[in-house]
Amino acid sequence: MFSSYEKNQDPQRAITFGDGNQGLVKGLGKIAISPDHSISNVFLVDSLDYNLLSVSQLCKMDYNCLFYGYRCYCL
């Protein structure tokens, strides 16, 4: 899903999950969410089986999020 990607140079860089466990950051990149919009500074995290999206971070980047059923549309 990454349109650009750089391997992480710091092997100790990790994020902490809600349960206290940690996942190592394997890299950093950019993901296109539409033909005209992309999200930068996206982490690729080892041992994370799902794609996670922070709605509050999208709102801070001036996106509007519309939820319909199980889908989220960023405008």
PDB file of N, CA and C in Angstrom:
ATOM      1  N   MET A   1       0.810  -1.208   0.000  1.00  0.00           N
ATOM      2  CA  MET A   1       0.000   0.000   0.000  1.00  0.00           C
ATOM      3  C   MET A   1       0.850   1.267   0.000  1.00  0.00           C
ATOM      4  N   PHE A   2       2.141   1.153   0.262  1.00  0.00           N
ATOM      5  CA  PHE A   2       2.992   2.336   0.322  1.00  0.00           C
ATOM      6  C   PHE A   2       3.332   2.835  -1.081  1.00  0.00           C
ATOM      7  N   SER A   3       3.191   4.133  -1.285  1.00  0.00           N
ATOM      8  CA  SER A   3       3.624   4.728  -2.553  1.00  0.00           C
ATOM      9  C   SER A   3       5.092   5.141  -2.473  1.00  0.00           C
ATOM     10  N   SER A   4       5.602   5.348  -1.256  1.00  0.00           N
ATOM     11  CA  SER A   4       7.030   5.540  -1.012  1.00  0.00           C
ATOM     12  C   SER A   4       7.327   4.931   0.357  1.00  0.00           C
ATOM     13  N   TYR A   5       8.570   4.479   0.535  1.00  0.00           N
ATOM     14  CA  TYR A   5       8.906   3.754   1.754  1.00  0.00           C
ATOM     15  C   TYR A   5      10.403   3.846   2.004  1.00  0.00           C
ATOM     16  N   GLU A   6      10.775   4.031   3.278  1.00  0.00           N
ATOM     17  CA  GLU A   6      12.172   4.012   3.704  1.00  0.00           C
ATOM     18  C   GLU A   6      12.300   3.061   4.880  1.00  0.00           C
ATOM     19  N   LYS A   7      13.286   2.198   4.819  1.00  0.00           N
ATOM     20  CA  LYS A   7      13.542   1.279   5.926  1.00  0.00           C
ATOM     21  C   LYS A   7      13.999   2.066   7.151  1.00  0.00           C
ATOM     22  N   ASN A   8      13.519   1.656   8.316  1.00  0.00           N
ATOM     23  CA  ASN A   8      13.885   2.298   9.571  1.00  0.00           C
ATOM     24  C   ASN A   8      15.372   2.079   9.848  1.00  0.00           C
ATOM     25  N   GLN A   9      16.084   3.147  10.171  1.00  0.00           N
ATOM     26  CA  GLN A   9      17.516   3.069  10.473  1.00  0.00           C
ATOM     27  C   GLN A   9      17.792   2.844  11.954  1.00  0.00           C
ATOM     28  N   ASP A  10      16.769   2.975  12.793  1.00  0.00           N
ATOM     29  CA  ASP A  10      16.922   2.791  14.245  1.00  0.00           C
ATOM     30  C   ASP A  10      16.254   1.480  14.651  1.00  0.00           C
ATOM     31  N   PRO A  11      17.010   0.404  14.836  1.00  0.00           N
ATOM     32  CA  PRO A  11      16.409  -0.904  15.126  1.00  0.00           C
ATOM     33  C   PRO A  11      15.687  -0.976  16.477  1.00  0.00           C
ATOM     34  N   GLN A  12      15.868   0.011  17.337  1.00  0.00           N
ATOM     35  CA  GLN A  12      15.217   0.012  18.649  1.00  0.00           C
ATOM     36  C   GLN A  12      13.920   0.814  18.659  1.00  0.00           C
ATOM     37  N   ARG A  13      13.588   1.503  17.565  1.00  0.00           N
ATOM     38  CA  ARG A  13      12.381   2.331  17.529  1.00  0.00           C
ATOM     39  C   ARG A  13      11.148   1.443  17.581  1.00  0.00           C
ATOM     40  N   ALA A  14      10.262   1.724  18.525  1.00  0.00           N
ATOM     41  CA  ALA A  14       9.075   0.894  18.724  1.00  0.00           C
ATOM     42  C   ALA A  14       7.886   1.768  19.094  1.00  0.00           C
ATOM     43  N   ILE A  15       6.700   1.207  18.895  1.00  0.00           N
ATOM     44  CA  ILE A  15       5.484   1.852  19.383  1.00  0.00           C
ATOM     45  C   ILE A  15       4.887   0.945  20.449  1.00  0.00           C
ATOM     46  N   THR A  16       4.136   1.530  21.357  1.00  0.00           N
ATOM     47  CA  THR A  16       3.505   0.775  22.426  1.00  0.00           C
ATOM     48  C   THR A  16       2.015   0.677  22.152  1.00  0.00           C
ATOM     49  N   PHE A  17       1.488  -0.538  22.191  1.00  0.00           N
ATOM     50  CA  PHE A  17       0.061  -0.776  21.978  1.00  0.00           C
ATOM     51  C   PHE A  17      -0.713  -0.535  23.265  1.00  0.00           C
ATOM     52  N   GLY A  18      -2.023  -0.520  23.175  1.00  0.00           N
ATOM     53  CA  GLY A  18      -2.876  -0.269  24.328  1.00  0.00           C
ATOM     54  C   GLY A  18      -2.711  -1.271  25.447  1.00  0.00           C
ATOM     55  N   ASP A  19      -2.315  -2.502  25.107  1.00  0.00           N
ATOM     56  CA  ASP A  19      -2.145  -3.524  26.148  1.00  0.00           C
ATOM     57  C   ASP A  19      -0.755  -3.527  26.760  1.00  0.00           C
ATOM     58  N   GLY A  20       0.098  -2.559  26.351  1.00  0.00           N
ATOM     59  CA  GLY A  20       1.441  -2.457  26.906  1.00  0.00           C
ATOM     60  C   GLY A  20       2.514  -3.156  26.091  1.00  0.00           C
ATOM     61  N   ASN A  21       2.126  -4.050  25.180  1.00  0.00           N
ATOM     62  CA  ASN A  21       3.103  -4.699  24.309  1.00  0.00           C
ATOM     63  C   ASN A  21       3.659  -3.696  23.310  1.00  0.00           C
ATOM     64  N   GLN A  22       4.820  -4.028  22.743  1.00  0.00           N
ATOM     65  CA  GLN A  22       5.442  -3.133  21.779  1.00  0.00           C
ATOM     66  C   GLN A  22       5.645  -3.825  20.441  1.00  0.00           C
ATOM     67  N   GLY A  23       5.670  -3.013  19.380  1.00  0.00           N
ATOM     68  CA  GLY A  23       5.970  -3.499  18.039  1.00  0.00           C
ATOM     69  C   GLY A  23       7.079  -2.648  17.457  1.00  0.00           C
ATOM     70  N   LEU A  24       8.061  -3.297  16.840  1.00  0.00           N
ATOM     71  CA  LEU A  24       9.172  -2.568  16.239  1.00  0.00           C
ATOM     72  C   LEU A  24       8.741  -1.898  14.945  1.00  0.00           C
ATOM     73  N   VAL A  25       9.212  -0.675  14.742  1.00  0.00           N
ATOM     74  CA  VAL A  25       8.925   0.077  13.523  1.00  0.00           C
ATOM     75  C   VAL A  25       9.928  -0.379  12.461  1.00  0.00           C
ATOM     76  N   LYS A  26       9.410  -1.020  11.399  1.00  0.00           N
ATOM     77  CA  LYS A  26      10.277  -1.529  10.340  1.00  0.00           C
ATOM     78  C   LYS A  26      10.603  -0.458   9.311  1.00  0.00           C
ATOM     79  N   GLY A  27       9.690   0.524   9.153  1.00  0.00           N
ATOM     80  CA  GLY A  27       9.934   1.567   8.173  1.00  0.00           C
ATOM     81  C   GLY A  27       8.902   2.672   8.247  1.00  0.00           C
ATOM     82  N   LEU A  28       9.081   3.652   7.389  1.00  0.00           N
ATOM     83  CA  LEU A  28       8.242   4.846   7.358  1.00  0.00           C
ATOM     84  C   LEU A  28       7.945   5.159   5.903  1.00  0.00           C
ATOM     85  N   GLY A  29       6.690   5.520   5.605  1.00  0.00           N
ATOM     86  CA  GLY A  29       6.360   5.790   4.215  1.00  0.00           C
ATOM     87  C   GLY A  29       5.144   6.661   4.040  1.00  0.00           C
ATOM     88  N   LYS A  30       4.641   6.640   2.820  1.00  0.00           N
ATOM     89  CA  LYS A  30       3.500   7.455   2.415  1.00  0.00           C
ATOM     90  C   LYS A  30       2.475   6.542   1.755  1.00  0.00           C
ATOM     91  N   ILE A  31       1.193   6.743   2.083  1.00  0.00           N
ATOM     92  CA  ILE A  31       0.108   5.927   1.534  1.00  0.00           C
ATOM     93  C   ILE A  31      -0.905   6.841   0.859  1.00  0.00           C
ATOM     94  N   ALA A  32      -1.280   6.483  -0.368  1.00  0.00           N
ATOM     95  CA  ALA A  32      -2.307   7.235  -1.089  1.00  0.00           C
ATOM     96  C   ALA A  32      -3.681   6.772  -0.618  1.00  0.00           C
ATOM     97  N   ILE A  33      -4.533   7.730  -0.240  1.00  0.00           N
ATOM     98  CA  ILE A  33      -5.894   7.379   0.173  1.00  0.00           C
ATOM     99  C   ILE A  33      -6.905   7.722  -0.906  1.00  0.00           C
ATOM    100  N   SER A  34      -6.462   8.450  -1.919  1.00  0.00           N
ATOM    101  CA  SER A  34      -7.261   8.763  -3.098  1.00  0.00           C
ATOM    102  C   SER A  34      -6.265   9.217  -4.168  1.00  0.00           C
ATOM    103  N   PRO A  35      -6.717   9.407  -5.406  1.00  0.00           N
ATOM    104  CA  PRO A  35      -5.780   9.884  -6.428  1.00  0.00           C
ATOM    105  C   PRO A  35      -5.159  11.243  -6.106  1.00  0.00           C
ATOM    106  N   ASP A  36      -5.847  12.061  -5.311  1.00  0.00           N
ATOM    107  CA  ASP A  36      -5.383  13.417  -5.024  1.00  0.00           C
ATOM    108  C   ASP A  36      -4.809  13.618  -3.626  1.00  0.00           C
ATOM    109  N   HIS A  37      -4.968  12.640  -2.731  1.00  0.00           N
ATOM    110  CA  HIS A  37      -4.564  12.815  -1.341  1.00  0.00           C
ATOM    111  C   HIS A  37      -3.732  11.628  -0.853  1.00  0.00           C
ATOM    112  N   SER A  38      -2.784  11.941   0.019  1.00  0.00           N
ATOM    113  CA  SER A  38      -1.972  10.889   0.620  1.00  0.00           C
ATOM    114  C   SER A  38      -1.674  11.245   2.074  1.00  0.00           C
ATOM    115  N   ILE A  39      -1.276  10.228   2.830  1.00  0.00           N
ATOM    116  CA  ILE A  39      -0.916  10.400   4.231  1.00  0.00           C
ATOM    117  C   ILE A  39       0.568  10.089   4.349  1.00  0.00           C
ATOM    118  N   SER A  40       1.322  11.030   4.899  1.00  0.00           N
ATOM    119  CA  SER A  40       2.763  10.860   5.077  1.00  0.00           C
ATOM    120  C   SER A  40       3.075  10.389   6.496  1.00  0.00           C
ATOM    121  N   ASN A  41       4.305   9.981   6.706  1.00  0.00           N
ATOM    122  CA  ASN A  41       4.794   9.545   8.025  1.00  0.00           C
ATOM    123  C   ASN A  41       3.999   8.366   8.575  1.00  0.00           C
ATOM    124  N   VAL A  42       3.724   7.383   7.723  1.00  0.00           N
ATOM    125  CA  VAL A  42       2.999   6.176   8.112  1.00  0.00           C
ATOM    126  C   VAL A  42       4.020   5.112   8.511  1.00  0.00           C
ATOM    127  N   PHE A  43       3.834   4.525   9.681  1.00  0.00           N
ATOM    128  CA  PHE A  43       4.747   3.487  10.166  1.00  0.00           C
ATOM    129  C   PHE A  43       4.344   2.114   9.628  1.00  0.00           C
ATOM    130  N   LEU A  44       5.343   1.310   9.278  1.00  0.00           N
ATOM    131  CA  LEU A  44       5.158  -0.122   9.059  1.00  0.00           C
ATOM    132  C   LEU A  44       5.673  -0.781  10.333  1.00  0.00           C
ATOM    133  N   VAL A  45       4.774  -1.449  11.065  1.00  0.00           N
ATOM    134  CA  VAL A  45       5.099  -1.979  12.389  1.00  0.00           C
ATOM    135  C   VAL A  45       5.090  -3.502  12.354  1.00  0.00           C
ATOM    136  N   ASP A  46       6.191  -4.086  12.820  1.00  0.00           N
ATOM    137  CA  ASP A  46       6.318  -5.540  12.919  1.00  0.00           C
ATOM    138  C   ASP A  46       5.285  -6.067  13.905  1.00  0.00           C
ATOM    139  N   SER A  47       4.721  -7.193  13.625  1.00  0.00           N
ATOM    140  CA  SER A  47       3.761  -7.915  14.470  1.00  0.00           C
ATOM    141  C   SER A  47       2.379  -7.265  14.521  1.00  0.00           C
ATOM    142  N   LEU A  48       2.128  -6.260  13.711  1.00  0.00           N
ATOM    143  CA  LEU A  48       0.805  -5.642  13.665  1.00  0.00           C
ATOM    144  C   LEU A  48       0.055  -6.259  12.486  1.00  0.00           C
ATOM    145  N   ASP A  49      -1.026  -6.967  12.777  1.00  0.00           N
ATOM    146  CA  ASP A  49      -1.740  -7.719  11.748  1.00  0.00           C
ATOM    147  C   ASP A  49      -2.814  -6.913  11.031  1.00  0.00           C
ATOM    148  N   TYR A  50      -3.068  -5.682  11.465  1.00  0.00           N
ATOM    149  CA  TYR A  50      -4.139  -4.880  10.896  1.00  0.00           C
ATOM    150  C   TYR A  50      -3.624  -3.500  10.527  1.00  0.00           C
ATOM    151  N   ASN A  51      -4.327  -2.838   9.624  1.00  0.00           N
ATOM    152  CA  ASN A  51      -4.037  -1.443   9.318  1.00  0.00           C
ATOM    153  C   ASN A  51      -4.800  -0.583  10.316  1.00  0.00           C
ATOM    154  N   LEU A  52      -4.099   0.290  11.009  1.00  0.00           N
ATOM    155  CA  LEU A  52      -4.730   1.173  11.983  1.00  0.00           C
ATOM    156  C   LEU A  52      -4.689   2.605  11.461  1.00  0.00           C
ATOM    157  N   LEU A  53      -5.744   3.317  11.685  1.00  0.00           N
ATOM    158  CA  LEU A  53      -5.863   4.684  11.223  1.00  0.00           C
ATOM    159  C   LEU A  53      -6.297   5.550  12.390  1.00  0.00           C
ATOM    160  N   SER A  54      -5.582   6.612  12.636  1.00  0.00           N
ATOM    161  CA  SER A  54      -5.929   7.520  13.718  1.00  0.00           C
ATOM    162  C   SER A  54      -6.802   8.648  13.173  1.00  0.00           C
ATOM    163  N   VAL A  55      -8.064   8.628  13.526  1.00  0.00           N
ATOM    164  CA  VAL A  55      -8.981   9.654  13.063  1.00  0.00           C
ATOM    165  C   VAL A  55      -8.573  11.019  13.603  1.00  0.00           C
ATOM    166  N   SER A  56      -8.125  11.071  14.848  1.00  0.00           N
ATOM    167  CA  SER A  56      -7.725  12.363  15.412  1.00  0.00           C
ATOM    168  C   SER A  56      -6.523  12.942  14.665  1.00  0.00           C
ATOM    169  N   GLN A  57      -5.583  12.091  14.238  1.00  0.00           N
ATOM    170  CA  GLN A  57      -4.442  12.598  13.464  1.00  0.00           C
ATOM    171  C   GLN A  57      -4.887  13.095  12.095  1.00  0.00           C
ATOM    172  N   LEU A  58      -5.843  12.397  11.471  1.00  0.00           N
ATOM    173  CA  LEU A  58      -6.360  12.867  10.181  1.00  0.00           C
ATOM    174  C   LEU A  58      -7.044  14.222  10.334  1.00  0.00           C
ATOM    175  N   CYS A  59      -7.803  14.392  11.406  1.00  0.00           N
ATOM    176  CA  CYS A  59      -8.479  15.676  11.634  1.00  0.00           C
ATOM    177  C   CYS A  59      -7.464  16.795  11.860  1.00  0.00           C
ATOM    178  N   LYS A  60      -6.364  16.500  12.542  1.00  0.00           N
ATOM    179  CA  LYS A  60      -5.313  17.504  12.740  1.00  0.00           C
ATOM    180  C   LYS A  60      -4.655  17.891  11.417  1.00  0.00           C
ATOM    181  N   MET A  61      -4.715  16.992  10.416  1.00  0.00           N
ATOM    182  CA  MET A  61      -4.156  17.288   9.093  1.00  0.00           C
ATOM    183  C   MET A  61      -5.211  17.923   8.188  1.00  0.00           C
ATOM    184  N   ASP A  62      -6.332  18.368   8.779  1.00  0.00           N
ATOM    185  CA  ASP A  62      -7.429  19.041   8.077  1.00  0.00           C
ATOM    186  C   ASP A  62      -8.230  18.145   7.139  1.00  0.00           C
ATOM    187  N   TYR A  63      -8.252  16.839   7.404  1.00  0.00           N
ATOM    188  CA  TYR A  63      -9.142  15.939   6.679  1.00  0.00           C
ATOM    189  C   TYR A  63     -10.471  15.887   7.404  1.00  0.00           C
ATOM    190  N   ASN A  64     -11.536  15.656   6.664  1.00  0.00           N
ATOM    191  CA  ASN A  64     -12.841  15.365   7.237  1.00  0.00           C
ATOM    192  C   ASN A  64     -13.088  13.884   7.022  1.00  0.00           C
ATOM    193  N   CYS A  65     -13.531  13.181   8.058  1.00  0.00           N
ATOM    194  CA  CYS A  65     -13.747  11.737   7.964  1.00  0.00           C
ATOM    195  C   CYS A  65     -15.240  11.450   7.989  1.00  0.00           C
ATOM    196  N   LEU A  66     -15.694  10.686   7.013  1.00  0.00           N
ATOM    197  CA  LEU A  66     -17.093  10.300   6.912  1.00  0.00           C
ATOM    198  C   LEU A  66     -17.171   8.791   7.081  1.00  0.00           C
ATOM    199  N   PHE A  67     -17.937   8.339   8.064  1.00  0.00           N
ATOM    200  CA  PHE A  67     -18.086   6.914   8.312  1.00  0.00           C
ATOM    201  C   PHE A  67     -19.424   6.467   7.764  1.00  0.00           C
ATOM    202  N   TYR A  68     -19.380   5.412   6.962  1.00  0.00           N
ATOM    203  CA  TYR A  68     -20.596   4.858   6.370  1.00  0.00           C
ATOM    204  C   TYR A  68     -20.470   3.340   6.421  1.00  0.00           C
ATOM    205  N   GLY A  69     -21.290   2.697   7.248  1.00  0.00           N
ATOM    206  CA  GLY A  69     -21.161   1.253   7.426  1.00  0.00           C
ATOM    207  C   GLY A  69     -19.806   0.941   8.039  1.00  0.00           C
ATOM    208  N   TYR A  70     -19.058   0.083   7.384  1.00  0.00           N
ATOM    209  CA  TYR A  70     -17.728  -0.296   7.870  1.00  0.00           C
ATOM    210  C   TYR A  70     -16.618   0.460   7.165  1.00  0.00           C
ATOM    211  N   ARG A  71     -16.949   1.472   6.409  1.00  0.00           N
ATOM    212  CA  ARG A  71     -15.939   2.206   5.644  1.00  0.00           C
ATOM    213  C   ARG A  71     -15.754   3.623   6.191  1.00  0.00           C
ATOM    214  N   CYS A  72     -14.539   4.123   6.061  1.00  0.00           N
ATOM    215  CA  CYS A  72     -14.227   5.488   6.430  1.00  0.00           C
ATOM    216  C   CYS A  72     -13.739   6.192   5.177  1.00  0.00           C
ATOM    217  N   TYR A  73     -14.332   7.320   4.852  1.00  0.00           N
ATOM    218  CA  TYR A  73     -13.927   8.106   3.700  1.00  0.00           C
ATOM    219  C   TYR A  73     -13.293   9.392   4.217  1.00  0.00           C
ATOM    220  N   CYS A  74     -12.102   9.693   3.743  1.00  0.00           N
ATOM    221  CA  CYS A  74     -11.405  10.911   4.147  1.00  0.00           C
ATOM    222  C   CYS A  74     -11.547  11.931   3.035  1.00  0.00           C
ATOM    223  N   LEU A  75     -12.104  13.080   3.386  1.00  0.00           N
ATOM    224  CA  LEU A  75     -12.371  14.122   2.381  1.00  0.00           C
ATOM    225  C   LEU A  75     -11.472  15.314   2.594  1.00  0.00           C
TER     226      LEU A  75
END
